[in-house]
Coordinates of C-alpha atoms and ligand atoms in Angstrom, one line a residue:
X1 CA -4.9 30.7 34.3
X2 CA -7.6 27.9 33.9
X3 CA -6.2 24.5 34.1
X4 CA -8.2 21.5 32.8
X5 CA -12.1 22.2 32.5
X6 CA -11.6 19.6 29.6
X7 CA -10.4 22.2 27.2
X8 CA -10.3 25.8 26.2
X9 CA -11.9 25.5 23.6
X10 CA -15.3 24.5 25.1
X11 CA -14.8 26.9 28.1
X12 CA -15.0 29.3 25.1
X13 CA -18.0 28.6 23.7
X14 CA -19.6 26.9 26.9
X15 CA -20.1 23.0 27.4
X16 CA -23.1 21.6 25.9
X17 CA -26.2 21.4 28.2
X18 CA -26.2 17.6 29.0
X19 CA -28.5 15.4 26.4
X20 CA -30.5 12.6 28.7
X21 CA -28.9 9.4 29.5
X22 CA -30.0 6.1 28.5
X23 CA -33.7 5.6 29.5
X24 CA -33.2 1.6 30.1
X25 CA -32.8 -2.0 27.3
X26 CA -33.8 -1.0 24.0
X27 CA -32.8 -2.4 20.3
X28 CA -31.4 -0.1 17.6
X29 CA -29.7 -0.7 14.1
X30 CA -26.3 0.8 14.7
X31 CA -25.0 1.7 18.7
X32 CA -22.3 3.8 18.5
X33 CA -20.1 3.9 21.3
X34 CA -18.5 7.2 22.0
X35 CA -19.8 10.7 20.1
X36 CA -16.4 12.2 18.9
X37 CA -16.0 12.9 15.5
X38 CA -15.6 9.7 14.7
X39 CA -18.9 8.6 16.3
X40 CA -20.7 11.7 15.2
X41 CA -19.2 11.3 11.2
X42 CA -20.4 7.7 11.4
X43 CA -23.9 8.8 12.4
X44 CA -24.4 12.0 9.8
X45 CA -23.2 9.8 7.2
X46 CA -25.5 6.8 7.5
X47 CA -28.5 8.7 8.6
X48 CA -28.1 10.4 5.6
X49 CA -28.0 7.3 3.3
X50 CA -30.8 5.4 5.3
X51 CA -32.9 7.8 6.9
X52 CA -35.0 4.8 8.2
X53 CA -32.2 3.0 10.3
X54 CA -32.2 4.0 14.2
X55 CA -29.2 4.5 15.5
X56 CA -27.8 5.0 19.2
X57 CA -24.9 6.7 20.0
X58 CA -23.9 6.0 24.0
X59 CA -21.6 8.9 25.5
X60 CA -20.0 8.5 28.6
X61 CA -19.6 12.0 29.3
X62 CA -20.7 14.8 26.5
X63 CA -20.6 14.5 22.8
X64 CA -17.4 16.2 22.0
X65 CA -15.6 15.3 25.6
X66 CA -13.1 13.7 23.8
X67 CA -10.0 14.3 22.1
X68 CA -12.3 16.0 19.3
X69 CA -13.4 19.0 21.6
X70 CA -9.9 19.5 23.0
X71 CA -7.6 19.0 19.9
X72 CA -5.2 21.7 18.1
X73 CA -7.6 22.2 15.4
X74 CA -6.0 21.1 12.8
X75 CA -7.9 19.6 9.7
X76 CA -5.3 18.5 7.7
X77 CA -4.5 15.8 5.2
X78 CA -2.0 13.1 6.9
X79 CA -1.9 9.2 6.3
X80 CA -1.9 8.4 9.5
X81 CA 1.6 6.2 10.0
X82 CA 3.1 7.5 6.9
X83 CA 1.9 6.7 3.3
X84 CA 5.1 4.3 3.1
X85 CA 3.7 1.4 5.2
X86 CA 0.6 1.0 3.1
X87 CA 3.0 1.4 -0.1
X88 CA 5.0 -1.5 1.6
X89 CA 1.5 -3.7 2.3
X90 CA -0.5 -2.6 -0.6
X91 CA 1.8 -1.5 -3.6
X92 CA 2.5 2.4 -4.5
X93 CA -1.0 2.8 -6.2
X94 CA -3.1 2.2 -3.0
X95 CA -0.6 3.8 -0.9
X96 CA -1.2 7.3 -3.1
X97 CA -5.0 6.2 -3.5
X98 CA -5.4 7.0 0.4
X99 CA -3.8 10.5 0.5
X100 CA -6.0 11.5 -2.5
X101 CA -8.7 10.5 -0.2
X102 CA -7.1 12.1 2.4
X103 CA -7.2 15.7 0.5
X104 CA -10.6 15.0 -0.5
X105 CA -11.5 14.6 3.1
X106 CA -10.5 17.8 4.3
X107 CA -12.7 19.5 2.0
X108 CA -14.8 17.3 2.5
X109 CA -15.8 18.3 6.0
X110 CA -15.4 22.0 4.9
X111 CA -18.4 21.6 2.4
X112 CA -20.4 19.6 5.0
X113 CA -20.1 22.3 7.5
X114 CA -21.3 25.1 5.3
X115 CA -24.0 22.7 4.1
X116 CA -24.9 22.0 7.9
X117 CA -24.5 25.9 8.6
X118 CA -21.9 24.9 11.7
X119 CA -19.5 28.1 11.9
X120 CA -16.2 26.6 13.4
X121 CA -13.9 29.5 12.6
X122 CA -12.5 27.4 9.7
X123 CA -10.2 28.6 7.8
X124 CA -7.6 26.9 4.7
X125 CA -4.6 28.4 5.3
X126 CA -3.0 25.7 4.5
X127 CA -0.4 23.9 7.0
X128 CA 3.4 25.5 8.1
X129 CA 6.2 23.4 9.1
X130 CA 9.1 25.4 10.2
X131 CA 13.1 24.1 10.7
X132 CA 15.2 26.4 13.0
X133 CA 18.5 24.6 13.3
X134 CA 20.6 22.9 10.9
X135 CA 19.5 19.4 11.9
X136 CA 16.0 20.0 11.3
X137 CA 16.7 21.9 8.3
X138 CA 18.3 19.0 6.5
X139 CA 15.6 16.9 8.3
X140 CA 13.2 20.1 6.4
X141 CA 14.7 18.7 3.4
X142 CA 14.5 15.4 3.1
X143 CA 11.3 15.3 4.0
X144 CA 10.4 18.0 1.2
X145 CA 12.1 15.7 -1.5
X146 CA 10.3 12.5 0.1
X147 CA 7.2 14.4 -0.1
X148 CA 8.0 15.3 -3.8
X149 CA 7.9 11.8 -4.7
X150 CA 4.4 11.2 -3.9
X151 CA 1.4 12.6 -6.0
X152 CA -0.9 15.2 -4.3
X153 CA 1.2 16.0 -1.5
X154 CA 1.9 19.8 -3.3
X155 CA 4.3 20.4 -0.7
X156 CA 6.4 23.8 -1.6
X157 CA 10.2 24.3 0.3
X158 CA 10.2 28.4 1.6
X159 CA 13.7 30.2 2.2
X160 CA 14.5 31.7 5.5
X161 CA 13.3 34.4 4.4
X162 CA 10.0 33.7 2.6
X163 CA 9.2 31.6 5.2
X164 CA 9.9 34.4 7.7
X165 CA 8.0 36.5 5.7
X166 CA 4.5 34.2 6.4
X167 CA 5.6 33.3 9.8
X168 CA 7.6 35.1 11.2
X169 CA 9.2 32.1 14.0
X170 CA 12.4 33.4 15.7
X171 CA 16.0 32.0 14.1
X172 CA 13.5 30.2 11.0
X173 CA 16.3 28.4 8.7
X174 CA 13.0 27.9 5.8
X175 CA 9.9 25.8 6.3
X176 CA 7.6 23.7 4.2
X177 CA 3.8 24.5 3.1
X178 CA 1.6 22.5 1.8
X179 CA -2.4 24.0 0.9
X180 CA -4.1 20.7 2.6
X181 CA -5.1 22.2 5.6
X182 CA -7.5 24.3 7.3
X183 CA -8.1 25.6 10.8
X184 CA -10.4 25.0 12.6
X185 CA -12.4 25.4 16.4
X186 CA -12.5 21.9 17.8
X187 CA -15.7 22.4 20.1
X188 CA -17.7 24.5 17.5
X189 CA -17.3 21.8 14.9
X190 CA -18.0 18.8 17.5
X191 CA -20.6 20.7 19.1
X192 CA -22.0 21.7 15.2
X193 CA -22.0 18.2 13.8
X194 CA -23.6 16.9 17.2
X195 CA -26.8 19.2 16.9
X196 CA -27.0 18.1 13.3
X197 CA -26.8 14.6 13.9
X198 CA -29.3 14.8 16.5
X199 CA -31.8 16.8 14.5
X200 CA -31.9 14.2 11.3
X201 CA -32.7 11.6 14.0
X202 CA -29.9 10.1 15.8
X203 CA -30.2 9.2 19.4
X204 CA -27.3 10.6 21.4
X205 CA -27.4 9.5 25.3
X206 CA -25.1 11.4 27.3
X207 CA -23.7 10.3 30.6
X208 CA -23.8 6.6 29.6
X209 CA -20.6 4.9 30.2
X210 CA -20.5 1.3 28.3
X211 CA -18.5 -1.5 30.4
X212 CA -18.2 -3.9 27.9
X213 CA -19.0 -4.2 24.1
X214 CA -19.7 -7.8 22.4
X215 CA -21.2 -9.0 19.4
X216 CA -24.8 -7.2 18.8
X217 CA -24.7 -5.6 21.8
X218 CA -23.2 -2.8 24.2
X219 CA -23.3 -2.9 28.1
X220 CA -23.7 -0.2 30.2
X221 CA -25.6 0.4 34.0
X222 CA -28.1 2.0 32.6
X223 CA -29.2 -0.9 30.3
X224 CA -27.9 -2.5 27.1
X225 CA -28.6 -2.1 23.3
X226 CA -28.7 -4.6 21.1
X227 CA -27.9 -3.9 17.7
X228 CA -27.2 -5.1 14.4
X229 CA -24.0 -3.2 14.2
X230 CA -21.9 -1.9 17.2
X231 CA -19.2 0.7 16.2
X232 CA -16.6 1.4 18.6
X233 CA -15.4 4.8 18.8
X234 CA -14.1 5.5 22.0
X235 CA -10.2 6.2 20.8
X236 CA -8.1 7.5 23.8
X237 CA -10.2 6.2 25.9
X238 CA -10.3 2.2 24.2
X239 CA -8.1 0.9 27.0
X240 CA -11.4 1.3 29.6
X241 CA -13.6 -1.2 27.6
X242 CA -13.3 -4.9 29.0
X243 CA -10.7 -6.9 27.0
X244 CA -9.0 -4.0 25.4
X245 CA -6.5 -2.8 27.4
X246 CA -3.6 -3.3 25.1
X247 CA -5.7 -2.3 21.7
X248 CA -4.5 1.3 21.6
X249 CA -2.1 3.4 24.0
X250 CA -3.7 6.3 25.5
X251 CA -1.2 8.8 24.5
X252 CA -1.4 12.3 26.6
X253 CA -1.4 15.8 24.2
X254 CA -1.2 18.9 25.8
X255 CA -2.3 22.9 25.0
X256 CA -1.9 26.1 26.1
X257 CA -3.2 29.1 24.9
X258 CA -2.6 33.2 25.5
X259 CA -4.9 35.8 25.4
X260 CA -5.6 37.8 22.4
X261 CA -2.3 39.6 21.3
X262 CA -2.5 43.2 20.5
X263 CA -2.2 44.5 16.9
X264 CA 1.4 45.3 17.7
X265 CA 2.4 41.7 18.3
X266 CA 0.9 40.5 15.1
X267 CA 2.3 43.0 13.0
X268 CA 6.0 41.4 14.2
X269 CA 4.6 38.0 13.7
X270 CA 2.6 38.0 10.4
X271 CA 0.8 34.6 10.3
X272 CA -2.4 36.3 8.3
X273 CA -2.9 33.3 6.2
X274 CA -3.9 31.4 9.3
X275 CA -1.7 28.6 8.6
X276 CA -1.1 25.9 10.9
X277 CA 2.2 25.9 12.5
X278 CA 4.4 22.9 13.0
X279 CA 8.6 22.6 13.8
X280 CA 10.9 19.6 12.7
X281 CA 12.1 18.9 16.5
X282 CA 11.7 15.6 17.5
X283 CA 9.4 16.4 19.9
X284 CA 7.5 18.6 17.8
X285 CA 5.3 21.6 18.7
X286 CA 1.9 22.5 16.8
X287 CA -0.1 25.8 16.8
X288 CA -2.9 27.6 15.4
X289 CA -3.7 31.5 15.5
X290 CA -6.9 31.3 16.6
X291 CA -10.1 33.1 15.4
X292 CA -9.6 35.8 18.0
X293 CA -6.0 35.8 17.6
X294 CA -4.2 34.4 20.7
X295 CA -1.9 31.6 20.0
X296 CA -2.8 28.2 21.0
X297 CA 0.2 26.1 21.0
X298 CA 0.8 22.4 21.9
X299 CA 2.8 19.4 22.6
X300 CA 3.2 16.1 23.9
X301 CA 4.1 17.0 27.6
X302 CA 3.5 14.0 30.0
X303 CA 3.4 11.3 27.2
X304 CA 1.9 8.2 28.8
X305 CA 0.8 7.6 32.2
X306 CA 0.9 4.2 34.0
X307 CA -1.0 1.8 33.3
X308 CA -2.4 3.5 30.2
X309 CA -4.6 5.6 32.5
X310 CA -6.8 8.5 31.0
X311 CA -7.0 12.3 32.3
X312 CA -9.2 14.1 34.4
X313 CA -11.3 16.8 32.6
X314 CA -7.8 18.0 30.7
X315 CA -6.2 18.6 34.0
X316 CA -1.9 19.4 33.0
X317 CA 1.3 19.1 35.0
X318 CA 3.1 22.3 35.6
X319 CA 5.7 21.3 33.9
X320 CA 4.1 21.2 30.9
X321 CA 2.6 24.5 31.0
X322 CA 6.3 25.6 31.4
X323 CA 7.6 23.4 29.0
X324 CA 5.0 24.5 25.9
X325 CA 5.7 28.6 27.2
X326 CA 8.9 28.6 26.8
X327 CA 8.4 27.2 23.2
X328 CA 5.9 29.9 22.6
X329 CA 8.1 32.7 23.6
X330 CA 11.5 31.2 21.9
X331 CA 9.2 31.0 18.7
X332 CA 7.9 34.3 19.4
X333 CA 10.0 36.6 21.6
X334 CA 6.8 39.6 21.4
X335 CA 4.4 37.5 23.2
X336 CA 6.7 37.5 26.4
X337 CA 4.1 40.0 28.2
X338 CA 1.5 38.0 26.9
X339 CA -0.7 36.1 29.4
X340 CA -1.4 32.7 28.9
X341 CA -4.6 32.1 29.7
X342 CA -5.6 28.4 29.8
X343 CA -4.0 24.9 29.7
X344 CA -5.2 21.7 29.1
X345 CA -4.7 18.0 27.9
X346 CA -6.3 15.4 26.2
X347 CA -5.4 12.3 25.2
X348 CA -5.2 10.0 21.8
X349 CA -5.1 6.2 20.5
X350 CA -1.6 4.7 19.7
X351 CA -2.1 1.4 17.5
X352 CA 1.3 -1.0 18.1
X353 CA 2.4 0.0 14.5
X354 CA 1.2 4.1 15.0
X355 CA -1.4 3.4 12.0
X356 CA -5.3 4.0 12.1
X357 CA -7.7 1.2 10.7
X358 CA -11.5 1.3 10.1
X359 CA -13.4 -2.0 9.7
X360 CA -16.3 -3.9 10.4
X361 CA -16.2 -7.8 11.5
X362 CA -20.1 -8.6 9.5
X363 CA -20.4 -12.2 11.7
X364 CA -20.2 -10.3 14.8
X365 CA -21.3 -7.0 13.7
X366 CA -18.6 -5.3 15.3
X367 CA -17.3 -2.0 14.0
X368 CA -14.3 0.2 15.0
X369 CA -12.3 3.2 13.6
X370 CA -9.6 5.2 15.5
X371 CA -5.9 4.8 16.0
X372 CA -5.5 8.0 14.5
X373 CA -2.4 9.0 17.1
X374 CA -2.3 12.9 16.5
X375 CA -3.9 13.4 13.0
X376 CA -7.9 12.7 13.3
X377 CA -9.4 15.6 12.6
X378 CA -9.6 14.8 9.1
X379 CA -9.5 10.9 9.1
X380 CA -12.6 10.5 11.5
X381 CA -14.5 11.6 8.7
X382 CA -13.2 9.5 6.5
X383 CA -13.8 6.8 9.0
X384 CA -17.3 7.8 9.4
X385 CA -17.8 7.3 5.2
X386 CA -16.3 4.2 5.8
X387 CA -18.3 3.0 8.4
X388 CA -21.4 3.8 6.7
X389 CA -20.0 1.8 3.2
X390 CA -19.1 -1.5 5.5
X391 CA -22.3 -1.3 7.2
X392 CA -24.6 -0.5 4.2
X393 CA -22.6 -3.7 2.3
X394 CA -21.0 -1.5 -0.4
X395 CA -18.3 -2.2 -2.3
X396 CA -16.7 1.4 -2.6
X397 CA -13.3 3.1 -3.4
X398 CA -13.4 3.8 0.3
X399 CA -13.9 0.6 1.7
X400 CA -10.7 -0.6 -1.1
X401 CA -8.5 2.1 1.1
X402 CA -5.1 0.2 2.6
X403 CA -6.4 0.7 6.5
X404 CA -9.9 -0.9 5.9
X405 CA -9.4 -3.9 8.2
X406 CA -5.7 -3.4 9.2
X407 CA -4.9 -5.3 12.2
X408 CA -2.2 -5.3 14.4
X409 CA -1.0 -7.0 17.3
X410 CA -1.8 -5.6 21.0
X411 CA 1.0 -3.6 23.2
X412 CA 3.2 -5.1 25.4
X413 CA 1.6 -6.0 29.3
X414 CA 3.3 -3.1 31.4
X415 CA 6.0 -2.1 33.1
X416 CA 7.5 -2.8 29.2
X417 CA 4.8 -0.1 28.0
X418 CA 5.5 2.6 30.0
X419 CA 9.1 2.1 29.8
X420 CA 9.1 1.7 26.2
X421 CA 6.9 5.4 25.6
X422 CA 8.9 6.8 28.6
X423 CA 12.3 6.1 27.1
X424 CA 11.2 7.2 23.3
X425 CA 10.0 10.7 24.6
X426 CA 13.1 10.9 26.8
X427 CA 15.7 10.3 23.9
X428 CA 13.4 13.2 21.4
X429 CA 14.0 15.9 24.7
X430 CA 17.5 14.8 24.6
X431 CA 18.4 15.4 20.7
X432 CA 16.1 18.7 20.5
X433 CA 18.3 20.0 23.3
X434 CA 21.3 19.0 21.4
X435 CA 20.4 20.2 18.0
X436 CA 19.6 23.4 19.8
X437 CA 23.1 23.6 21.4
X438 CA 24.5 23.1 17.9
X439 CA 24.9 19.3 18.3
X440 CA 24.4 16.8 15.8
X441 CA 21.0 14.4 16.1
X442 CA 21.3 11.3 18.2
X443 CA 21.2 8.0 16.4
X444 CA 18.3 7.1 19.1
X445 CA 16.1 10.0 18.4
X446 CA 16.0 8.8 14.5
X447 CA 15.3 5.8 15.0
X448 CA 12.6 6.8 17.9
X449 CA 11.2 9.0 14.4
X450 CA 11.2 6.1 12.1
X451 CA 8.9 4.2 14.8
X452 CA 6.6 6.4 15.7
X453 CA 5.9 8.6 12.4
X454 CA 4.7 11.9 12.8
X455 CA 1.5 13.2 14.6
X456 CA 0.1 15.4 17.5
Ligands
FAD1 C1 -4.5 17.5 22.7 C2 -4.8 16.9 21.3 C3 -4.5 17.6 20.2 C4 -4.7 17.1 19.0 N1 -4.6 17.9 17.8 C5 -5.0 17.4 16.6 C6 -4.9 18.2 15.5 O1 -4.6 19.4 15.6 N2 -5.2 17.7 14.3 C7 -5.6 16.4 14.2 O2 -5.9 15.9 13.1 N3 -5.7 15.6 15.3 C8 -5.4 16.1 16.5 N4 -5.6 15.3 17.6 C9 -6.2 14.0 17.4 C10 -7.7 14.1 17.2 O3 -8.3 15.1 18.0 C11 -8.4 12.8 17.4 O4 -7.8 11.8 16.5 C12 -9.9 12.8 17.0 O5 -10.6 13.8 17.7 C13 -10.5 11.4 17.4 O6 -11.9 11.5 17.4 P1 -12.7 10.2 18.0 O7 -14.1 10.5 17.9 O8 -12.2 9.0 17.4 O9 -12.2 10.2 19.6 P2 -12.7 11.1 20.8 O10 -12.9 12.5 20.3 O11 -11.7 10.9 21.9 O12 -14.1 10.6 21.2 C14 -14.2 9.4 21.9 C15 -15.5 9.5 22.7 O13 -15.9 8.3 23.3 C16 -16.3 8.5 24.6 N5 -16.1 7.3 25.3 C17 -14.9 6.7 25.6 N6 -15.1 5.5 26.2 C18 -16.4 5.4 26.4 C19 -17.3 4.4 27.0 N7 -16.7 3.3 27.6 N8 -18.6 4.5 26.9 C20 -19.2 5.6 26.3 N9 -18.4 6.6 25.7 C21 -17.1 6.5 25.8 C22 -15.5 9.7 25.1 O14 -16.0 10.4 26.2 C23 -15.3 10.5 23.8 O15 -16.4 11.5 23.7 C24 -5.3 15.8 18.9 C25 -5.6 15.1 20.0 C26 -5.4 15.6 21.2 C27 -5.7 14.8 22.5

């Protein structure tokens, strides 16, 4: 088994050969710091609207290193947080206004990367959330009512056996699909969207750490670049740049993935819509049947390290890749011979109040988007039309959205951080063990759910 190599997803397809670094001091319109999706999105969409502007993206590592070259591959539709914090700051209207947006996005990036002829396995399959105990079937429930009461959420409630039917998850009490979703192959979208941002123009400098970012400018080694706009999309990895290590929590994710499974094994399991697969534990699970059809199947594993310290290359504890098999083969009792191939990690940005914001500061020219916890597939591209409204000076429907400009205050100074991520993640093993055991949920693990929302 490979462990690490930042993910399997670009040992699949090979990691990019490096772009140069940053030749020395130069001036630009827009630097970009970081070239994940959100980065990337920025770049296509403002290139596209001003074609003259010259903009700079500055890469520590490769485009695509990130969180958006290692991720579960889901492109899916959620408000990041939950639709009922907006609801609460902004009124019902906007609240609903953003998950529109939200399914718009996903096809969205569908029809950009058939325009842009990237081929990253996508498929709308729509996305699966399974129960398999009573607690997270009346969990399955409630949350299919809640759902019910929004507008273009579509969600539909399956029976055990429908839903076995589809997917075919061992001891499957019913499940919840909604069509809002499409899978996708992390590294052959980022790797896609890269080329295509670099062939309408964009400068992308790999191997160019920045050290510190302030107002019209972004320092690195290598030189600095001074710009009328610097957007900051470095995510995960936020808590590096000078003066924001309590912004976002560098939350860890973790993957494994088998082999391909023989015909025999998928005839048991069905999956052929190519849904993505979620459960209603606490500490929830998510998978995709990839293009070649092995499973790739994640979790949170070691949450939060320390002293919100970042990974190397995707390297995973042991335990982890113990932990995430043993879901895989309780979920799926065939795929006990299979071999699981490659493990790996990456990791995410956890705003104070679990909700992502986009904005842009005009006196400073300071720009951000992330905080996307576990659901950014989709959002970064929404950031990135975002980005490109602030920056041009429109007034848009997008730039109206709830989370334009959202601010919320930094994370406690540690040892209260680690304790408090340490202690939430404990208390989710706990009640999943329970429920499994046939116990009721614990009074902790719902309220750990009603702070921390849902995500990957
Ligand atoms: C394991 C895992 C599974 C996930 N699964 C899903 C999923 O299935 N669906 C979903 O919607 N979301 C998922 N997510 C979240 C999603 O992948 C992210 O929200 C999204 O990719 C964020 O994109 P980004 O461009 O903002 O950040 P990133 O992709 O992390 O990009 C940030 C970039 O900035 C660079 N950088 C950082 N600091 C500096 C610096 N100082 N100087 C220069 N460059 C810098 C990094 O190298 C990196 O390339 C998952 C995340 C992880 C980690």
């Amino acid at each position: 088994m490979i462990n690490g190599d930042v993910s399997f997803w670009w040992n699949q397809v090979g990691r990019p050969a490096p772009r140069p670094p940053l030749p020395g001091s130069l001036r630009a319109d827009v630097c970009i710091v970081g070239a994940g999706f959100t980065g990337l999105w920025a770049a296509y969409y403002l290139k596209k609207a001003a074609p003259h502007l010259r903009i700079v993206i500055l890469e520590q590592r490769f485009a695509g290193y990130g969180a958006s070259g290692r991720n579960g591959g889901w492109l899916t539709n959620s408000v990041t947080g939950g639709r009922e914090q907006y609801e609460r700051s902004h009124g019902r209207a906007a609240a609903a206004a953003f998950q529109a947006s939200m399914n718009d996005t996903v096809d969205e990036v569908i029809r950009v990367a058939a325009l842009e002829g990237i081929d990253a396995d996508i498929v709308k399959g729509g996305e699966f959330t399974v129960a398999y105990d009573r607690p997270q079937q009346a969990r399955l429930e409630a949350l299919v009512r809640a759902e019910n009461s929004w507008p273009d959420t579509d969600v539909d409630l399956l029976s055990a056996a429908d839903a076995r039917a589809r997917i075919n998850v061992a001891h499957a009490t019913g499940a919840m699909w909604h069509p809002h979703c499409a899978r996708i192959h992390p590294a052959k979208l980022v790797a896609g969207l890269a080329s295509t941002v670099a062939a309408l123009g964009v400068e992308i400098y790999d191997n160019t750490r920045v050290t510190e970012i302030s107002p019209h400018a972004a320092v690195t080694a290598r030189g600095t670049v001074a710009a009328d706009f610097v957007v900051r999309a470095t995510e995960g990895f936020t808590a590096g740049l000078g003066g924001l290590h309590r912004a976002w929590l560098p939350m860890n994710s973790s993957l494994i993935v088998t082999a391909p499974l023989p015909a025999e094994v998928w005839d048991d399991i069905g999956w052929h819509d190519r849904a993505t697969l979620g459960d209603m534990a606490h500490a929830y699970m998510y998978a995709q049947r990839t293009h070649d059809d092995r499973i790739a199947i994640g979790g949170r594993g070691v949450p939060y390290r320390f002293g919100s310290r970042t990974d190397t290359d995707g390297a995973t504890p042991a335990s982890t890749v113990t932990a995430l098999t043993g879901i895989l083969h309780r979920f799926f009792p065939g795929t006990m011979d299979a071999a699981i191939t490659h493990a790996w990690s990456g990791v995410l940005g956890v705003p104070r109040d679990w909700a992502a914001t986009v904005g842009l500061d005009r006196q400073t020219g300071l720009a951000w988007a992330g905080g996307y916890v576990g659901t950014g597939v989709a959002t970064t591209n929404l950031a990135g039309r975002t980005l490109t409204d602030l920056i041009l000076g429109r007034d848009t429907e997008l730039t109206g959205l709830p989370w334009v400009n959202h601010r919320v205050r930094p994370w406690e100074p540690e040892p209260l951080r680690w304790l408090a991520v340490t202690a939430l993640y404990r208390a989710y093993t706990l009640a999943d063990r329970a429920e499994l055991r046939g116990r009721r949920t614990s009074p902790l693990a719902t309220l750990a759910d009603r702070v921390s929302g849902r995500g990957h």
